[in-house]
XYZ file of C-alpha atoms in Angstrom:
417
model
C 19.371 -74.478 135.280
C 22.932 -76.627 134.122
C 22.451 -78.012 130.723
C 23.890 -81.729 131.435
C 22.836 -82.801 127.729
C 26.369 -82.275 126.933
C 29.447 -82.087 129.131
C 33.412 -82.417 128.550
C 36.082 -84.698 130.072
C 39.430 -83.079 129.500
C 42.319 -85.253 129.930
C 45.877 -82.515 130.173
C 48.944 -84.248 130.572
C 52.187 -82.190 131.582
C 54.923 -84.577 130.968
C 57.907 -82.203 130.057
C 59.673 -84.529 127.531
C 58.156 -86.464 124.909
C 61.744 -87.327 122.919
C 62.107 -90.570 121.468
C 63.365 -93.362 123.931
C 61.101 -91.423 126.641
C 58.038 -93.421 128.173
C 54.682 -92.205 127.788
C 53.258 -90.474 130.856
C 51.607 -93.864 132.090
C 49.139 -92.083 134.421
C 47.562 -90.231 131.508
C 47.183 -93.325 129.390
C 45.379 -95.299 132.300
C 43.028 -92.457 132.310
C 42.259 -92.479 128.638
C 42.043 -95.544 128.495
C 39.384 -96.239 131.277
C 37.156 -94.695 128.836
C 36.722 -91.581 131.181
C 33.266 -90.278 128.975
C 31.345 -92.979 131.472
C 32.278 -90.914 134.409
C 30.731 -87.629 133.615
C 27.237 -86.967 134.835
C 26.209 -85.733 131.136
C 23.877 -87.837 128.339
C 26.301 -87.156 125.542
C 30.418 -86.192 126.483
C 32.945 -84.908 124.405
C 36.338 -86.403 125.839
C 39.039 -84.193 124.609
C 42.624 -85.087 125.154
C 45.185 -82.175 124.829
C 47.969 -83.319 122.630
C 50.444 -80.289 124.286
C 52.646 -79.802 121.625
C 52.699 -76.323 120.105
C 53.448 -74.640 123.582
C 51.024 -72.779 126.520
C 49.032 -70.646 124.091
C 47.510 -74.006 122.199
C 46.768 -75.702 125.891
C 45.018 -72.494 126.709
C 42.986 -72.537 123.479
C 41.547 -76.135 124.068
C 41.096 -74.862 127.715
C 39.042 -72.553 126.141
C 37.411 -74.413 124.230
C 36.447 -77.329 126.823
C 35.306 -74.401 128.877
C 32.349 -73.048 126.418
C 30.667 -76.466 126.738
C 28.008 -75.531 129.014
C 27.638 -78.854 130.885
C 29.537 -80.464 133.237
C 33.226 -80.560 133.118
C 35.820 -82.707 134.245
C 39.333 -81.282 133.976
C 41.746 -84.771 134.546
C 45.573 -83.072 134.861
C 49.012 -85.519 135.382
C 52.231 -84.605 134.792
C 54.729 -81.889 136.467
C 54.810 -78.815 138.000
C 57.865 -76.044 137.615
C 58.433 -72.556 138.794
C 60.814 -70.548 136.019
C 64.255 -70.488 137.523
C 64.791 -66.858 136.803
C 61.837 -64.869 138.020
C 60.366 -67.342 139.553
C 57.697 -67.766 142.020
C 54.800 -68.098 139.662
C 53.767 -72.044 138.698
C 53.425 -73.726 135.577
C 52.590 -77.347 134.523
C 55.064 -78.170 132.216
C 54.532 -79.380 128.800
C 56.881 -81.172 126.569
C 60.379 -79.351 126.158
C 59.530 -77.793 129.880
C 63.122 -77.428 132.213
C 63.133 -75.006 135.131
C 65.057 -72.564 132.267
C 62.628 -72.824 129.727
C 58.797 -73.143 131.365
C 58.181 -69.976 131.516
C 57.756 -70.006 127.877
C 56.932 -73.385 127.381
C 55.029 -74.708 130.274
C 51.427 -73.506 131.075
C 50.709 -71.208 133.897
C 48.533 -72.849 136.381
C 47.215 -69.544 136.648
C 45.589 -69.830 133.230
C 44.177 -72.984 133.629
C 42.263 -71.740 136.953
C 41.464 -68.587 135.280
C 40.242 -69.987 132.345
C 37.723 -72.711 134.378
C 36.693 -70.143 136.834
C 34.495 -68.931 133.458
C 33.120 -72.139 132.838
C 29.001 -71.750 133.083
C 28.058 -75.348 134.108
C 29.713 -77.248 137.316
C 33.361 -78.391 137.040
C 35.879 -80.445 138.277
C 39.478 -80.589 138.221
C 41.384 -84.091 139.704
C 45.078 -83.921 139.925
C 47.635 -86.668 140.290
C 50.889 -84.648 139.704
C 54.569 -83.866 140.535
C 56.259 -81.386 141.323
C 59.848 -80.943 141.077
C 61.679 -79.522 144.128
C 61.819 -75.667 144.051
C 58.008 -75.765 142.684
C 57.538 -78.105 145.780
C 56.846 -75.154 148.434
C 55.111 -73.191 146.019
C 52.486 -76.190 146.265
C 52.472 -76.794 150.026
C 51.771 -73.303 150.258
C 48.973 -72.312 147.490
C 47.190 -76.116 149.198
C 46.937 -74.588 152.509
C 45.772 -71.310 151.539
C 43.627 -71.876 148.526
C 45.805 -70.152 145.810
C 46.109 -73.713 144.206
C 42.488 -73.806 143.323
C 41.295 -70.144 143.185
C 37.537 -71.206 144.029
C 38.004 -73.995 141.389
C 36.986 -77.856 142.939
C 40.118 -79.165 143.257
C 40.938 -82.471 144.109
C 44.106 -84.640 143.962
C 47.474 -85.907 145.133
C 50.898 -84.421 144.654
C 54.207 -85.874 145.391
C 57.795 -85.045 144.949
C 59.480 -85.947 141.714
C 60.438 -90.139 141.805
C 64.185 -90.693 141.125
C 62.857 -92.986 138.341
C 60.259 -92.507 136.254
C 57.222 -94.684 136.615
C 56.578 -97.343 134.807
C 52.763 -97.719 135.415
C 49.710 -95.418 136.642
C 50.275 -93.629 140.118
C 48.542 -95.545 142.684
C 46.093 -92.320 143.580
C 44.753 -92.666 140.157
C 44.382 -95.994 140.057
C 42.679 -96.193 143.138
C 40.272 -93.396 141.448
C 39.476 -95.226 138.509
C 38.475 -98.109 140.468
C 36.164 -96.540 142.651
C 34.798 -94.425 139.760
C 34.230 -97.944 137.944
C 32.775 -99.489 140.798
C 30.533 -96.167 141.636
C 28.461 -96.793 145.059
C 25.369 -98.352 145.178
C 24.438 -96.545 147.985
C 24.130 -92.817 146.376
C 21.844 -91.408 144.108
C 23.228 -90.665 140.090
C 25.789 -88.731 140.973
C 29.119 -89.392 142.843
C 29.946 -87.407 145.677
C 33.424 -86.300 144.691
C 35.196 -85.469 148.385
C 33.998 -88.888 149.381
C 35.100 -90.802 145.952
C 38.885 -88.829 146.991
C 38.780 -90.100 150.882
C 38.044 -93.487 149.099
C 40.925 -92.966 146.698
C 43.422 -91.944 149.260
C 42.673 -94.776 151.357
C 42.614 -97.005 148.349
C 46.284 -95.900 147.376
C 48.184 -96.206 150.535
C 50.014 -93.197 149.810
C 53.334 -92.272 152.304
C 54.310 -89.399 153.991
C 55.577 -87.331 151.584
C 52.318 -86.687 149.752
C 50.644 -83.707 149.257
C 46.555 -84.530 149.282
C 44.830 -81.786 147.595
C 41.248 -81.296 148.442
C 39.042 -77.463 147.869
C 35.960 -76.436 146.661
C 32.523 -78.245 146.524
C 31.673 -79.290 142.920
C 28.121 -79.557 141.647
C 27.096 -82.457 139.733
C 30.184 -83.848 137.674
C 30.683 -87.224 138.161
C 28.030 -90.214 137.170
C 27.631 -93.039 140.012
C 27.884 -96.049 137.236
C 26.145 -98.293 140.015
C 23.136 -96.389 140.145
C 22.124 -97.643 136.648
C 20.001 -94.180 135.926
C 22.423 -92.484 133.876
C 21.109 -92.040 130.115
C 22.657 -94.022 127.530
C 22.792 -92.436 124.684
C 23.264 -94.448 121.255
C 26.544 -92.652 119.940
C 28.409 -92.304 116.767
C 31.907 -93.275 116.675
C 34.496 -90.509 117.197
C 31.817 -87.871 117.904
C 34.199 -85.665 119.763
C 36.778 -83.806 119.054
C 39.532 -85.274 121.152
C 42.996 -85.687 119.776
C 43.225 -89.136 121.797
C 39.953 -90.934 121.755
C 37.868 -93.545 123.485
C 36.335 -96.137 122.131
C 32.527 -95.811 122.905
C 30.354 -98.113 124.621
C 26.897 -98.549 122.846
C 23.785 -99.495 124.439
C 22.960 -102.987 123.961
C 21.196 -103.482 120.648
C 17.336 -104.866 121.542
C 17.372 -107.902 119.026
C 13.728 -108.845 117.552
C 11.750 -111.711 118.733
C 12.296 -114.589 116.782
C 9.368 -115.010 113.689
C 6.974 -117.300 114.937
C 6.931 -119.242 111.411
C 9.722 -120.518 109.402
C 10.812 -117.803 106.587
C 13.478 -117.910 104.292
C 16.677 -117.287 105.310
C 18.190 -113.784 104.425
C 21.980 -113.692 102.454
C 24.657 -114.272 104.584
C 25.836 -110.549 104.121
C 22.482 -109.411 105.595
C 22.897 -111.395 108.763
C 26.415 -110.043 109.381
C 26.557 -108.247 112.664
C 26.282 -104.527 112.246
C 28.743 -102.472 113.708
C 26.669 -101.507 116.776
C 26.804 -105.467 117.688
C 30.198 -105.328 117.149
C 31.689 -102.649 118.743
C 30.848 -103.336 122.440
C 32.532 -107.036 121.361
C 35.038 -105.478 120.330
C 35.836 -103.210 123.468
C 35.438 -105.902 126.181
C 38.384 -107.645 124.104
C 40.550 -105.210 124.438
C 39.996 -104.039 127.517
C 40.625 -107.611 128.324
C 44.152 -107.707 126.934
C 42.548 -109.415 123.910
C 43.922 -107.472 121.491
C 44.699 -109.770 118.742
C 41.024 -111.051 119.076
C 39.928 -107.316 119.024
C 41.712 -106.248 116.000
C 40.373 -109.221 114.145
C 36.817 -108.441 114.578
C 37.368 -105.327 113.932
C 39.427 -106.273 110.337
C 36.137 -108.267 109.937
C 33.501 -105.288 110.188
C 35.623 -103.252 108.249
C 35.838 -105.956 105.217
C 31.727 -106.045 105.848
C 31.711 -102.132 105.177
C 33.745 -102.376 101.998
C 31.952 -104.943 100.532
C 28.504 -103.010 101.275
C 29.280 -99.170 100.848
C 33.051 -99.227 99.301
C 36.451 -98.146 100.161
C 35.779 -94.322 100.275
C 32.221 -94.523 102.335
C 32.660 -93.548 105.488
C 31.602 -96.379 106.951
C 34.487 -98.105 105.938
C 36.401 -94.768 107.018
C 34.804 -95.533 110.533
C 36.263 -98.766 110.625
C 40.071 -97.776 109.690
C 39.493 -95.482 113.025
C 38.272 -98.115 115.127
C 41.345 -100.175 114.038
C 43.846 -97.113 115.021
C 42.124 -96.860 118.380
C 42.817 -100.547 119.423
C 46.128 -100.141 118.005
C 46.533 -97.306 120.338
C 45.312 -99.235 123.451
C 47.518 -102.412 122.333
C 50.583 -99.834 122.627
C 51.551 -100.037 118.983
C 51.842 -96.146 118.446
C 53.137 -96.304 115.064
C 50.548 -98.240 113.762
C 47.945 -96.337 115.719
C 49.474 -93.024 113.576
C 49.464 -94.907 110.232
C 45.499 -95.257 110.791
C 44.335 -92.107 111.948
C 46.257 -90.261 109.176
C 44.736 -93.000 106.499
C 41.257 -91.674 107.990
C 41.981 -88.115 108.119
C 42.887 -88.246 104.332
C 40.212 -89.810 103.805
C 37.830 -87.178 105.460
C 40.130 -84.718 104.109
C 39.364 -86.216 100.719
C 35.498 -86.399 101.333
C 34.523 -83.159 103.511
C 37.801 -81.099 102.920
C 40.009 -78.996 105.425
C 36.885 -77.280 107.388
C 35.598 -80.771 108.478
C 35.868 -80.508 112.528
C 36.197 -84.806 112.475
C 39.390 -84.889 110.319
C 40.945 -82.358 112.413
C 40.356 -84.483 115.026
C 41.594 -87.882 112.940
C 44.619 -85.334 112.333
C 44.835 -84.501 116.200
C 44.672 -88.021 117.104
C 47.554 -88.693 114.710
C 49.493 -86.665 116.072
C 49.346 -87.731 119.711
C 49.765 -91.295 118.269
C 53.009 -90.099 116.574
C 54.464 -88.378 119.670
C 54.440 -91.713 121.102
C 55.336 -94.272 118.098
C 59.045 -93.919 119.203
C 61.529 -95.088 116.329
C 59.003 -94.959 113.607
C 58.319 -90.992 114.272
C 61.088 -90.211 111.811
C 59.339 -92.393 108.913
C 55.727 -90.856 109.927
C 56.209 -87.503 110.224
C 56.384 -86.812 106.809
C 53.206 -87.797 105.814
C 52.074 -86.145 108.875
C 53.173 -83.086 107.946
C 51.323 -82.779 105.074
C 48.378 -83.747 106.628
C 48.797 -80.621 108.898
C 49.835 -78.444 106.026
C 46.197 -79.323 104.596
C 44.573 -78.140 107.816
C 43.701 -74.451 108.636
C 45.103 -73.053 111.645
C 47.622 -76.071 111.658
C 51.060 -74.289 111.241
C 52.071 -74.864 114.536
C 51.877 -78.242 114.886
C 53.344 -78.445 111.071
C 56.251 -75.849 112.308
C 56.954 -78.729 115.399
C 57.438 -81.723 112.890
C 59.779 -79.723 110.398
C 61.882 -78.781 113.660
C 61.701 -82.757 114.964
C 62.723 -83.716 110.945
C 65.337 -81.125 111.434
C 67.035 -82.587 114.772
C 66.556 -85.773 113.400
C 68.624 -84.834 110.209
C 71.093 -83.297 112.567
C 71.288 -86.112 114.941
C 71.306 -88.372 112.421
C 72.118 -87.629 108.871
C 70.323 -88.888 106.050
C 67.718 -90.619 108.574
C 64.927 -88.043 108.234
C 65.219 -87.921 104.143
């Protein structure tokens, strides 16, 4: 029997560059933020996404890692596929610092990745909206039409050539996807029928010529039909999983008490302060509404609420300041987004120590946040650094900043002191 008490949504994006001045991969952040946990047929989901910054062997590990989680998973990869240019032939997604010189040590063999799913227990998924630069181009054609791309992995997707200018804004495949996932079908039972959801996607995007659909494999149960309205809703706790780039979670509604039927006294004002499971589903609609000023606010407001009741180091005032960095993230301010989650990684760091699994998850999320906080990565990554140095296992990632401070010295003296 699948356990489907727990599943995964992985989110692996393969943008080769990440250097200042570069755009974000905006594919990968529509995904994110479509809060991708309510599309796994699963009662609690871990949504994990991979920051890709210490090289192949760290994207493997999370792989790995996403893999032992016996329900469900759903594998979401963007970004671009290389062959090496000397000895090449074999293909890799890149990941950031990838050229056609250096993926073979830099960029993940797809190999792995279908190697490393192929183990996974429960059913799996992986949708694709890539590119694929032209020498890997044939490489693709071919492995689609004879089923090397997937291996006996479900495998569904788009890819297309490499655009002469980067995009500015999701591919249309995916956003296609994330509407019908959103909009589920009302006709079908609680879970999604994933070969019909990409027909609906393809037809959805309009997609020309030079295309590549990818479709293999018959996956079990992955992905929830939201318009059934049977899927569990689990009451979770904020920044449950371990994913460097979170979501912000959707609560069920809060049953409110009957009104008494006599007149009592009123309680204090701080008792009839909305707790932060009325809040946060307030909150979210804001933002996902473009609301963000209006968002942060509230939030501002629960977190005041929190220090006033339990105190600046309880962690419920610690799961405010993350709240705050995650609508920072979805209101595109990076930097600010980074400042938070390493204020509430110290702060874990400070209550729970180095072995706590949640601040090296604050500390994950920091990082991604960083990658993308453009000018102010040179005043951040200092402090981010010694987050990292604080963390076990972290001297990778630590070993990346002190080579970005070091360009940035180069590049610009006296900038990164």
């Amino acid at each position: 029997m699948v356990d489907t008490a727990r599943g995964c949504v992985l989110l692996l994006d393969g943008t080769p560059d990440r250097r200042r001045g570069v755009l974000p991969n905006p594919t990968a952040h529509a995904i994110a933020g479509a809060n991708p946990r309510r599309f796994l047929a699963a009662d609690a989901v871990d949504v994990v996404q991979l920051p890709a910054v210490e090289g192949p062997q760290s994207a493997l590990a999370y792989l790995q890692h996403a893999a032992a989680v016996p329900g469900p998973l759903l594998v979401w990869v963007t970004g671009r596929l290389m062959i090496p240019a000397r000895r090449g032939g074999e293909l890799h997604l890149a990941l950031p610092g990838s050229t056609p010189a250096t993926v073979r040590y830099t960029g993940l063999p797809w190999a792995w990745l279908l190697r490393t799913l192929q183990a996974h227990a429960g059913p799996v998924l992986v949708l694709a909206d890539l590119e694929a630069d032209p020498a890997a181009l044939p490489h693709v054609e071919s492995g689609a039409q004879t089923g090397e791309l997937s291996q006996g992995v479900p495998l569904f997707g788009v890819v297309q050539p490499v655009p002469p200018v980067a995009a500015r804004e999701a591919g249309p495949y995916t956003r296609a996807l994330l509407e019908a996932l959103q909009t589920g079908d009302r006709r079908a039972g609680a879970v999604l029928d994933a070969s019909a959801l990409h027909q609906r996607a393809l037809l959805g995007a309009g997609l020309g010529a030079e295309t590549l659909p990818l479709q293999w494999g018959v996956p079990g149960p992955v992905l929830a039909n939201v318009a059934a309205g049977t899927r569990p809703h689990p009451r979770p706790r904020y920044a449950a999983a371990p994913a460097p780039a979170p979501v912000l979670p959707h609560p069920a509604p809060v049953q409110r008490p009957e009104p008494p039927a006599a007149p009592v006294a009123p309680a204090p004002a701080e008792e009839q302060a909305p707790s932060q499971d009325d809040l946060l589903p307030v909150i979210l609609a804001a933002a996902h509404a473009g609301r963000h000023n209006e968002a942060a606010a509230m939030a501002a407001a629960g977190e005041q609420q929190a220090l006033r009741r339990h105190g600046p180091d309880s962690p419920e005032a610690g799961l405010w300041v993350e709240v705050r960095a995650d609508l920072a993230r979805m209101a595109g301010d990076h930097a600010r987004a980074a400042e938070l989650w390493m204020a509430a990684a110290g702060a874990r760091l400070g209550r729970s120590g180095p072995a706590d699994e949640e601040a090296l998850a604050a500390v994950k999320r920091a990082h991604y946040c960083w990658q993308h906080s453009g000018d102010g990565a040179v005043r951040l990554a200092p402090t981010l650094l010694a987050l990292w140095e604080r963390i076990p296992g972290g001297e990778g990632a630590a070993e990346h900043i002190r080579a970005y401070l070091q360009e940035a010295e180069e590049s610009w003296p006296g900038v990164a002191r």
